[in-house]
Amino acid sequence: MAENGKAKYYALMEEMKTDILSGKIRPGEKLPSENQLSVRYGLSRHTVRKALGILAGDGYIESFQGKGTFCADVLRQIHGTGNIAVVTTYISDYIFPRLIQGIDEVLSDNGYSIILKNTGNSRQKEAKCLEELFQKDIDGLIIEPSKSQLSCRHPGLYENLEKYQIFIQGIYTEMKDKPHILMDDARGGYLVTKYLLEQGHRRITGFFKADDIQGIQRHKGYVRALQEAGIPYDPDLVVWFHTEDRRSKPSMMVKEMVKTGSLPHGIVCYNDQIAVQVIESLEDCGLQVPKDISVTGYDNSLYAQRGTGITTIAHPQERLGEMAAELILEKINGVSEEDSKVERLIQPELIVRGSCRRLK
């Protein structure tokens, strides 16, 4: 019998080969027994044995008398330089250490080392990083683009860097055909705004970052939730800020709202860092969260987990890193888009903590 035009043993062999090349089955990992594989896939032992035979003949697996069958170290043998460049906007704070940890764990298990760089969310520094990588021996690039809502200033650098490229957390509009892994940020912005609406809040301010695609998408979700609730969109209730003024403008605008008596019922913040800044500014003005006003964040960082916590959106930082590493391994090892096992769009999850209250 055949499946999708392929013999069953061949289809099984291809699936297991894809799992090996993508890193889902890791070098040195013990495989299930023939009996276990037979039950798992609903195939005869003869069919399973035939698939394993091909994999063994091609050097992907190896058997040891009395011990079982194991994934071979084939990836380490066929790799080129053994280096993957990882470029993020920041490295040592916020969500980035766990993101990088996820990348490193998968790549190191597959015989790779990472070359780590950061841009400070500067397009100029990003160009410099890419230029430096021209001089490095690398097999691929995992990059979080800087100011991803703006047009890329250096598309030629990406085109001339003839390596596999994976974008994470953002993607330039003109490069949407490149492999990328994103969170559904519009959905995330919708969820936090809808939660405040469900708690009886009607006048809701949004603080969003204007130069990253995440901020634009989260704003879209905010608008959608208001529209569904029948609340007209008021641009005066939206505060836009940029990378350069992210440490000053949110605080300044909160104090201006208090001063002018235009404080809303709730505030939706671009991320947890901005939420903390907003909460501290409110407290400086003698107000309490959530007694006087509700505040939400985004990313479920350590900031959101302190004290009674901040209502936020979960960000699978380490898992995102693992997914990026698995995807770059697939690309390096020739796994097609059709056979890819890596999810490309992460669905957000609302986490309710103590920074919001229900209005009477």
mmCIF file of C-alpha atoms in Angstrom:
data_model
loop_
_atom_site.group_PDB
_atom_site.id
_atom_site.type_symbol
_atom_site.label_atom_id
_atom_site.label_comp_id
_atom_site.label_asym_id
_atom_site.label_seq_id
_atom_site.Cartn_x
_atom_site.Cartn_y
_atom_site.Cartn_z
ATOM 1 C CA MET A 1 0.000 0.000 0.000
ATOM 2 C CA ALA A 2 1.073 3.555 -0.550
ATOM 3 C CA GLU A 3 0.411 6.811 1.258
ATOM 4 C CA ASN A 4 0.211 10.073 -0.754
ATOM 5 C CA GLY A 5 1.732 8.173 -3.632
ATOM 6 C CA LYS A 6 4.631 6.892 -1.533
ATOM 7 C CA ALA A 7 5.231 3.450 -0.100
ATOM 8 C CA LYS A 8 4.570 3.400 3.658
ATOM 9 C CA TYR A 9 8.140 2.483 4.534
ATOM 10 C CA TYR A 10 9.409 5.391 2.441
ATOM 11 C CA ALA A 11 6.947 7.857 3.997
ATOM 12 C CA LEU A 12 8.050 6.752 7.474
ATOM 13 C CA MET A 13 11.702 7.046 6.507
ATOM 14 C CA GLU A 14 11.156 10.611 5.220
ATOM 15 C CA GLU A 15 9.291 11.668 8.360
ATOM 16 C CA MET A 16 11.997 10.327 10.660
ATOM 17 C CA LYS A 17 14.727 11.865 8.509
ATOM 18 C CA THR A 18 12.987 15.253 8.745
ATOM 19 C CA ASP A 19 12.791 14.905 12.537
ATOM 20 C CA ILE A 20 16.519 14.154 12.656
ATOM 21 C CA LEU A 21 17.534 17.025 10.374
ATOM 22 C CA SER A 22 15.314 19.537 12.185
ATOM 23 C CA GLY A 23 16.734 18.576 15.568
ATOM 24 C CA LYS A 24 13.473 17.098 16.865
ATOM 25 C CA ILE A 25 15.384 13.829 17.165
ATOM 26 C CA ARG A 26 18.789 14.820 18.466
ATOM 27 C CA PRO A 27 22.224 13.262 17.902
ATOM 28 C CA GLY A 28 22.786 10.391 20.324
ATOM 29 C CA GLU A 29 19.092 10.112 21.216
ATOM 30 C CA LYS A 30 17.751 6.571 21.530
ATOM 31 C CA LEU A 31 14.922 5.743 19.138
ATOM 32 C CA PRO A 32 11.806 3.763 20.063
ATOM 33 C CA SER A 33 12.017 0.042 19.391
ATOM 34 C CA GLU A 34 10.641 -1.513 16.217
ATOM 35 C CA ASN A 35 7.604 -2.717 18.178
ATOM 36 C CA GLN A 36 6.978 0.761 19.600
ATOM 37 C CA LEU A 37 7.309 2.404 16.175
ATOM 38 C CA SER A 38 5.017 -0.236 14.694
ATOM 39 C CA VAL A 39 2.301 0.596 17.244
ATOM 40 C CA ARG A 40 2.837 4.365 16.997
ATOM 41 C CA TYR A 41 2.475 4.512 13.226
ATOM 42 C CA GLY A 42 0.118 1.564 12.741
ATOM 43 C CA LEU A 43 2.591 -0.232 10.499
ATOM 44 C CA SER A 44 3.978 -3.746 10.371
ATOM 45 C CA ARG A 45 7.397 -4.461 11.882
ATOM 46 C CA HIS A 46 8.612 -5.361 8.404
ATOM 47 C CA THR A 47 7.653 -1.891 7.115
ATOM 48 C CA VAL A 48 9.314 -0.190 10.101
ATOM 49 C CA ARG A 49 12.459 -2.322 9.695
ATOM 50 C CA LYS A 50 12.676 -1.356 6.010
ATOM 51 C CA ALA A 51 12.471 2.373 6.847
ATOM 52 C CA LEU A 52 15.108 2.028 9.579
ATOM 53 C CA GLY A 53 17.323 0.128 7.185
ATOM 54 C CA ILE A 54 17.387 3.035 4.755
ATOM 55 C CA LEU A 55 18.154 5.518 7.526
ATOM 56 C CA ALA A 56 20.955 3.319 8.805
ATOM 57 C CA GLY A 57 22.377 2.885 5.303
ATOM 58 C CA ASP A 58 22.430 6.661 4.827
ATOM 59 C CA GLY A 59 24.166 7.161 8.168
ATOM 60 C CA TYR A 60 21.320 8.849 10.037
ATOM 61 C CA ILE A 61 20.896 6.147 12.675
ATOM 62 C CA GLU A 62 23.056 3.352 14.069
ATOM 63 C CA SER A 63 22.242 0.189 16.030
ATOM 64 C CA PHE A 64 24.195 -1.404 18.863
ATOM 65 C CA GLN A 65 23.713 -5.017 19.933
ATOM 66 C CA GLY A 66 21.840 -5.196 23.202
ATOM 67 C CA LYS A 67 21.471 -1.408 23.491
ATOM 68 C CA GLY A 68 19.090 -0.346 20.735
ATOM 69 C CA THR A 69 19.038 2.124 17.861
ATOM 70 C CA PHE A 70 20.299 5.687 18.191
ATOM 71 C CA CYS A 71 20.339 8.853 16.140
ATOM 72 C CA ALA A 72 23.838 9.146 14.705
ATOM 73 C CA ASP A 73 26.057 12.204 14.983
ATOM 74 C CA VAL A 74 25.511 12.715 11.273
ATOM 75 C CA LEU A 75 24.662 16.387 11.640
ATOM 76 C CA ARG A 76 28.005 17.126 13.196
ATOM 77 C CA GLN A 77 29.662 15.385 10.276
ATOM 78 C CA ILE A 78 27.837 17.181 7.459
ATOM 79 C CA HIS A 79 27.773 20.706 8.926
ATOM 80 C CA GLY A 80 29.904 23.400 7.342
ATOM 81 C CA THR A 81 31.496 25.864 9.732
ATOM 82 C CA GLY A 82 29.502 24.829 12.787
ATOM 83 C CA ASN A 83 28.637 28.477 13.557
ATOM 84 C CA ILE A 84 25.279 30.250 13.563
ATOM 85 C CA ALA A 85 25.064 34.018 14.003
ATOM 86 C CA VAL A 86 22.351 35.260 16.381
ATOM 87 C CA VAL A 87 21.558 38.976 16.242
ATOM 88 C CA THR A 88 18.998 40.433 18.673
ATOM 89 C CA THR A 89 18.079 43.996 19.560
ATOM 90 C CA TYR A 90 19.266 43.498 23.136
ATOM 91 C CA ILE A 91 21.092 40.709 24.978
ATOM 92 C CA SER A 92 21.418 41.001 28.734
ATOM 93 C CA ASP A 93 18.007 42.187 29.900
ATOM 94 C CA TYR A 94 14.273 41.651 29.675
ATOM 95 C CA ILE A 95 13.191 38.582 27.639
ATOM 96 C CA PHE A 96 16.416 38.139 25.690
ATOM 97 C CA PRO A 97 18.550 35.905 27.967
ATOM 98 C CA ARG A 98 15.932 33.128 27.888
ATOM 99 C CA LEU A 99 15.357 33.590 24.152
ATOM 100 C CA ILE A 100 19.078 33.164 23.491
ATOM 101 C CA GLN A 101 19.227 30.238 25.900
ATOM 102 C CA GLY A 102 16.559 28.415 23.868
ATOM 103 C CA ILE A 103 18.508 28.979 20.649
ATOM 104 C CA ASP A 104 21.794 27.862 22.179
ATOM 105 C CA GLU A 105 20.418 24.673 23.730
ATOM 106 C CA VAL A 106 19.077 23.324 20.430
ATOM 107 C CA LEU A 107 22.072 24.392 18.354
ATOM 108 C CA SER A 108 24.663 23.103 20.820
ATOM 109 C CA ASP A 109 22.867 19.754 20.970
ATOM 110 C CA ASN A 110 23.283 19.598 17.206
ATOM 111 C CA GLY A 111 26.984 20.434 17.190
ATOM 112 C CA TYR A 112 26.755 24.179 16.542
ATOM 113 C CA SER A 113 28.150 27.228 18.304
ATOM 114 C CA ILE A 114 26.543 30.669 18.197
ATOM 115 C CA ILE A 115 28.121 34.017 17.382
ATOM 116 C CA LEU A 116 26.098 36.532 19.398
ATOM 117 C CA LYS A 117 25.583 40.188 18.518
ATOM 118 C CA ASN A 118 23.093 42.916 19.439
ATOM 119 C CA THR A 119 21.970 46.099 17.704
ATOM 120 C CA GLY A 120 20.375 48.164 20.467
ATOM 121 C CA ASN A 121 17.431 48.353 18.035
ATOM 122 C CA SER A 122 19.553 50.607 15.826
ATOM 123 C CA ARG A 123 19.384 50.171 12.058
ATOM 124 C CA GLN A 124 22.893 51.598 11.756
ATOM 125 C CA LYS A 125 24.243 49.030 14.222
ATOM 126 C CA GLU A 126 22.312 46.282 12.447
ATOM 127 C CA ALA A 127 24.046 47.162 9.173
ATOM 128 C CA LYS A 128 27.403 47.105 10.967
ATOM 129 C CA CYS A 129 26.638 43.671 12.426
ATOM 130 C CA LEU A 130 25.766 42.292 9.003
ATOM 131 C CA GLU A 131 28.936 43.759 7.514
ATOM 132 C CA GLU A 132 30.978 42.111 10.264
ATOM 133 C CA LEU A 133 29.294 38.786 9.582
ATOM 134 C CA PHE A 134 30.560 38.918 6.000
ATOM 135 C CA GLN A 135 33.995 38.328 7.530
ATOM 136 C CA LYS A 136 32.832 35.402 9.684
ATOM 137 C CA ASP A 137 32.489 31.746 8.809
ATOM 138 C CA ILE A 138 28.823 31.039 9.519
ATOM 139 C CA ASP A 139 26.235 28.588 8.227
ATOM 140 C CA GLY A 140 23.185 30.703 8.995
ATOM 141 C CA LEU A 141 21.694 33.778 10.652
ATOM 142 C CA ILE A 142 18.885 34.161 13.202
ATOM 143 C CA ILE A 143 18.003 37.840 13.517
ATOM 144 C CA GLU A 144 15.501 40.099 15.237
ATOM 145 C CA PRO A 145 15.260 43.091 12.874
ATOM 146 C CA SER A 146 15.771 46.597 14.257
ATOM 147 C CA LYS A 147 12.868 49.037 13.986
ATOM 148 C CA SER A 148 10.988 46.484 11.926
ATOM 149 C CA GLN A 149 8.030 48.774 11.187
ATOM 150 C CA LEU A 150 10.302 51.021 9.127
ATOM 151 C CA SER A 151 11.708 50.208 5.717
ATOM 152 C CA CYS A 152 14.955 48.275 5.759
ATOM 153 C CA ARG A 153 17.857 50.601 4.973
ATOM 154 C CA HIS A 154 20.207 47.850 3.861
ATOM 155 C CA PRO A 155 18.365 45.126 1.902
ATOM 156 C CA GLY A 156 21.503 44.585 -0.154
ATOM 157 C CA LEU A 157 23.380 43.382 2.912
ATOM 158 C CA TYR A 158 20.787 40.681 3.465
ATOM 159 C CA GLU A 159 20.861 39.683 -0.187
ATOM 160 C CA ASN A 160 24.659 39.535 -0.268
ATOM 161 C CA LEU A 161 24.859 37.514 2.939
ATOM 162 C CA GLU A 162 24.461 34.218 1.168
ATOM 163 C CA LYS A 163 23.493 32.259 4.268
ATOM 164 C CA TYR A 164 20.234 30.868 5.566
ATOM 165 C CA GLN A 165 18.319 33.647 7.340
ATOM 166 C CA ILE A 166 15.542 33.326 9.917
ATOM 167 C CA PHE A 167 13.742 36.403 11.238
ATOM 168 C CA ILE A 168 12.232 36.327 14.738
ATOM 169 C CA GLN A 169 9.810 38.651 16.561
ATOM 170 C CA GLY A 170 9.588 40.984 13.563
ATOM 171 C CA ILE A 171 9.985 41.120 9.795
ATOM 172 C CA TYR A 172 10.567 43.978 7.379
ATOM 173 C CA THR A 173 7.622 44.477 5.018
ATOM 174 C CA GLU A 174 9.834 44.037 1.957
ATOM 175 C CA MET A 175 11.204 40.731 3.292
ATOM 176 C CA LYS A 176 8.008 38.890 4.189
ATOM 177 C CA ASP A 177 9.006 36.078 1.863
ATOM 178 C CA LYS A 178 11.949 35.255 4.151
ATOM 179 C CA PRO A 179 11.406 32.516 6.785
ATOM 180 C CA HIS A 180 10.209 34.069 10.036
ATOM 181 C CA ILE A 181 8.630 33.197 13.382
ATOM 182 C CA LEU A 182 6.299 35.745 14.952
ATOM 183 C CA MET A 183 3.801 36.025 17.760
ATOM 184 C CA ASP A 184 0.240 36.976 16.807
ATOM 185 C CA ASP A 185 0.656 40.415 18.402
ATOM 186 C CA ALA A 186 -2.634 41.746 17.058
ATOM 187 C CA ARG A 187 -4.375 38.948 18.934
ATOM 188 C CA GLY A 188 -2.346 39.726 22.059
ATOM 189 C CA GLY A 189 -3.285 43.416 21.984
ATOM 190 C CA TYR A 190 -6.892 42.386 21.501
ATOM 191 C CA LEU A 191 -6.860 40.037 24.499
ATOM 192 C CA VAL A 192 -5.538 42.564 27.047
ATOM 193 C CA THR A 193 -7.878 45.288 25.819
ATOM 194 C CA LYS A 194 -10.878 42.965 25.806
ATOM 195 C CA TYR A 195 -10.041 41.907 29.365
ATOM 196 C CA LEU A 196 -10.145 45.531 30.570
ATOM 197 C CA LEU A 197 -13.449 46.023 28.756
ATOM 198 C CA GLU A 198 -14.854 42.926 30.447
ATOM 199 C CA GLN A 199 -13.853 44.423 33.795
ATOM 200 C CA GLY A 200 -16.058 47.426 33.084
ATOM 201 C CA HIS A 201 -13.398 49.831 31.772
ATOM 202 C CA ARG A 202 -14.510 52.055 28.920
ATOM 203 C CA ARG A 203 -11.952 54.845 28.680
ATOM 204 C CA ILE A 204 -8.770 52.919 27.871
ATOM 205 C CA THR A 205 -5.448 54.464 26.886
ATOM 206 C CA GLY A 206 -2.883 52.590 24.828
ATOM 207 C CA PHE A 207 0.890 53.073 24.950
ATOM 208 C CA PHE A 208 2.439 51.633 21.764
ATOM 209 C CA LYS A 209 5.871 51.610 20.139
ATOM 210 C CA ALA A 210 5.761 53.179 16.699
ATOM 211 C CA ASP A 211 8.955 51.879 15.082
ATOM 212 C CA ASP A 212 8.550 48.118 15.683
ATOM 213 C CA ILE A 213 5.990 45.938 13.959
ATOM 214 C CA GLN A 214 5.005 44.484 17.345
ATOM 215 C CA GLY A 215 3.714 47.885 18.463
ATOM 216 C CA ILE A 216 1.709 48.393 15.285
ATOM 217 C CA GLN A 217 0.132 44.946 15.546
ATOM 218 C CA ARG A 218 -0.702 45.312 19.247
ATOM 219 C CA HIS A 219 -2.353 48.638 18.464
ATOM 220 C CA LYS A 220 -4.465 46.889 15.807
ATOM 221 C CA GLY A 221 -5.677 44.442 18.440
ATOM 222 C CA TYR A 222 -6.495 47.326 20.793
ATOM 223 C CA VAL A 223 -8.571 49.018 18.079
ATOM 224 C CA ARG A 224 -10.392 45.809 17.206
ATOM 225 C CA ALA A 225 -11.416 45.167 20.830
ATOM 226 C CA LEU A 226 -12.774 48.709 21.170
ATOM 227 C CA GLN A 227 -14.723 48.394 17.922
ATOM 228 C CA GLU A 228 -16.273 45.101 19.011
ATOM 229 C CA ALA A 229 -17.375 46.772 22.249
ATOM 230 C CA GLY A 230 -18.974 49.645 20.316
ATOM 231 C CA ILE A 231 -16.507 52.205 21.674
ATOM 232 C CA PRO A 232 -15.337 54.826 19.139
ATOM 233 C CA TYR A 233 -11.589 54.960 18.602
ATOM 234 C CA ASP A 234 -10.098 58.126 20.083
ATOM 235 C CA PRO A 235 -6.578 58.894 18.790
ATOM 236 C CA ASP A 236 -6.077 61.255 21.722
ATOM 237 C CA LEU A 237 -6.123 58.225 24.009
ATOM 238 C CA VAL A 238 -3.182 56.609 22.211
ATOM 239 C CA VAL A 239 0.408 57.436 23.135
ATOM 240 C CA TRP A 240 3.035 56.581 20.511
ATOM 241 C CA PHE A 241 6.713 56.442 21.418
ATOM 242 C CA HIS A 242 9.941 55.415 19.701
ATOM 243 C CA THR A 243 13.042 53.483 20.704
ATOM 244 C CA GLU A 244 14.875 56.702 21.513
ATOM 245 C CA ASP A 245 12.233 58.090 23.914
ATOM 246 C CA ARG A 246 10.960 54.816 25.405
ATOM 247 C CA ARG A 247 12.528 55.598 28.797
ATOM 248 C CA SER A 248 11.014 59.062 29.121
ATOM 249 C CA LYS A 249 7.850 59.643 27.081
ATOM 250 C CA PRO A 250 5.512 57.097 28.766
ATOM 251 C CA SER A 251 6.323 58.513 32.201
ATOM 252 C CA MET A 252 5.972 62.096 30.976
ATOM 253 C CA MET A 253 2.588 61.369 29.396
ATOM 254 C CA VAL A 254 1.235 59.649 32.505
ATOM 255 C CA LYS A 255 2.128 62.670 34.644
ATOM 256 C CA GLU A 256 0.535 64.967 32.052
ATOM 257 C CA MET A 257 -2.697 62.934 32.200
ATOM 258 C CA VAL A 258 -2.772 63.210 35.990
ATOM 259 C CA LYS A 259 -2.004 66.923 35.857
ATOM 260 C CA THR A 260 -4.773 67.671 33.349
ATOM 261 C CA GLY A 261 -7.331 65.369 34.969
ATOM 262 C CA SER A 262 -7.583 63.211 31.830
ATOM 263 C CA LEU A 263 -6.601 59.912 33.424
ATOM 264 C CA PRO A 264 -8.357 56.899 31.799
ATOM 265 C CA HIS A 265 -9.921 53.889 33.545
ATOM 266 C CA GLY A 266 -7.181 51.581 32.271
ATOM 267 C CA ILE A 267 -3.927 51.561 30.335
ATOM 268 C CA VAL A 268 -2.777 48.951 27.818
ATOM 269 C CA CYS A 269 1.024 48.992 27.615
ATOM 270 C CA TYR A 270 3.278 47.879 24.748
ATOM 271 C CA ASN A 271 5.228 45.586 27.091
ATOM 272 C CA ASP A 272 5.984 44.885 30.739
ATOM 273 C CA GLN A 273 8.858 47.380 30.856
ATOM 274 C CA ILE A 274 6.521 50.181 29.833
ATOM 275 C CA ALA A 275 3.879 48.907 32.270
ATOM 276 C CA VAL A 276 6.369 49.149 35.159
ATOM 277 C CA GLN A 277 7.338 52.674 34.067
ATOM 278 C CA VAL A 278 3.663 53.667 33.916
ATOM 279 C CA ILE A 279 2.892 52.139 37.331
ATOM 280 C CA GLU A 280 5.878 53.856 38.966
ATOM 281 C CA SER A 281 4.855 57.204 37.456
ATOM 282 C CA LEU A 282 1.298 56.781 38.736
ATOM 283 C CA GLU A 283 2.642 55.998 42.205
ATOM 284 C CA ASP A 284 4.858 59.086 42.063
ATOM 285 C CA CYS A 285 1.638 61.054 41.525
ATOM 286 C CA GLY A 286 0.042 59.463 44.604
ATOM 287 C CA LEU A 287 -2.150 56.968 42.728
ATOM 288 C CA GLN A 288 -2.430 53.221 43.280
ATOM 289 C CA VAL A 289 -2.696 50.342 40.828
ATOM 290 C CA PRO A 290 -5.261 48.799 40.561
ATOM 291 C CA LYS A 291 -7.256 50.810 43.126
ATOM 292 C CA ASP A 292 -7.228 54.003 41.062
ATOM 293 C CA ILE A 293 -6.424 52.648 37.610
ATOM 294 C CA SER A 294 -5.800 49.289 35.906
ATOM 295 C CA VAL A 295 -2.654 48.586 33.888
ATOM 296 C CA THR A 296 -1.690 45.704 31.575
ATOM 297 C CA GLY A 297 1.664 44.674 30.119
ATOM 298 C CA TYR A 298 2.908 42.237 27.489
ATOM 299 C CA ASP A 299 5.565 39.469 27.443
ATOM 300 C CA ASN A 300 5.184 37.921 30.933
ATOM 301 C CA SER A 301 8.722 38.959 31.820
ATOM 302 C CA LEU A 302 10.165 38.918 35.337
ATOM 303 C CA TYR A 303 8.865 42.484 35.688
ATOM 304 C CA ALA A 304 5.301 41.164 35.452
ATOM 305 C CA GLN A 305 5.856 38.476 38.078
ATOM 306 C CA ARG A 306 6.928 40.671 40.985
ATOM 307 C CA GLY A 307 4.611 41.270 43.932
ATOM 308 C CA THR A 308 0.961 40.910 43.009
ATOM 309 C CA GLY A 309 2.069 40.953 39.373
ATOM 310 C CA ILE A 310 0.961 42.588 36.149
ATOM 311 C CA THR A 311 -1.796 41.262 33.902
ATOM 312 C CA THR A 312 0.072 40.466 30.710
ATOM 313 C CA ILE A 313 0.466 38.258 27.642
ATOM 314 C CA ALA A 314 2.625 35.141 27.888
ATOM 315 C CA HIS A 315 5.729 35.202 25.721
ATOM 316 C CA PRO A 316 7.297 31.745 25.261
ATOM 317 C CA GLN A 317 10.799 33.200 25.222
ATOM 318 C CA GLU A 318 12.802 30.008 25.494
ATOM 319 C CA ARG A 319 10.457 28.077 23.209
ATOM 320 C CA LEU A 320 10.673 30.825 20.568
ATOM 321 C CA GLY A 321 14.451 30.449 20.657
ATOM 322 C CA GLU A 322 14.156 26.696 20.263
ATOM 323 C CA MET A 323 11.773 27.106 17.327
ATOM 324 C CA ALA A 324 14.146 29.513 15.591
ATOM 325 C CA ALA A 325 17.028 27.082 16.036
ATOM 326 C CA GLU A 326 14.947 24.164 14.757
ATOM 327 C CA LEU A 327 13.913 26.194 11.704
ATOM 328 C CA ILE A 328 17.476 27.229 10.809
ATOM 329 C CA LEU A 329 18.526 23.583 11.110
ATOM 330 C CA GLU A 330 15.730 22.592 8.744
ATOM 331 C CA LYS A 331 16.867 25.190 6.218
ATOM 332 C CA ILE A 332 20.527 24.170 6.454
ATOM 333 C CA ASN A 333 19.638 20.521 6.001
ATOM 334 C CA GLY A 334 17.333 21.041 3.039
ATOM 335 C CA VAL A 335 13.956 20.346 4.659
ATOM 336 C CA SER A 336 11.267 21.796 2.405
ATOM 337 C CA GLU A 337 8.509 24.183 3.494
ATOM 338 C CA GLU A 338 5.988 21.377 2.978
ATOM 339 C CA ASP A 339 7.882 19.047 5.315
ATOM 340 C CA SER A 340 8.722 21.656 7.949
ATOM 341 C CA LYS A 341 7.643 20.773 11.499
ATOM 342 C CA VAL A 342 8.198 24.253 12.978
ATOM 343 C CA GLU A 343 5.236 26.467 13.839
ATOM 344 C CA ARG A 344 5.570 29.983 12.382
ATOM 345 C CA LEU A 345 2.904 31.971 14.283
ATOM 346 C CA ILE A 346 2.709 31.758 18.084
ATOM 347 C CA GLN A 347 -0.709 32.239 19.645
ATOM 348 C CA PRO A 348 -0.797 34.568 22.688
ATOM 349 C CA GLU A 349 -2.190 33.676 26.091
ATOM 350 C CA LEU A 350 -3.631 36.126 28.628
ATOM 351 C CA ILE A 351 -2.204 35.919 32.161
ATOM 352 C CA VAL A 352 -4.327 37.678 34.790
ATOM 353 C CA ARG A 353 -2.575 39.101 37.834
ATOM 354 C CA GLY A 354 -3.099 41.897 40.332
ATOM 355 C CA SER A 355 -2.713 45.058 38.241
ATOM 356 C CA CYS A 356 -6.375 45.244 37.190
ATOM 357 C CA ARG A 357 -9.674 45.439 39.022
ATOM 358 C CA ARG A 358 -13.334 45.233 38.093
ATOM 359 C CA LEU A 359 -15.134 48.589 38.040
ATOM 360 C CA LYS A 360 -18.427 48.715 39.892
#
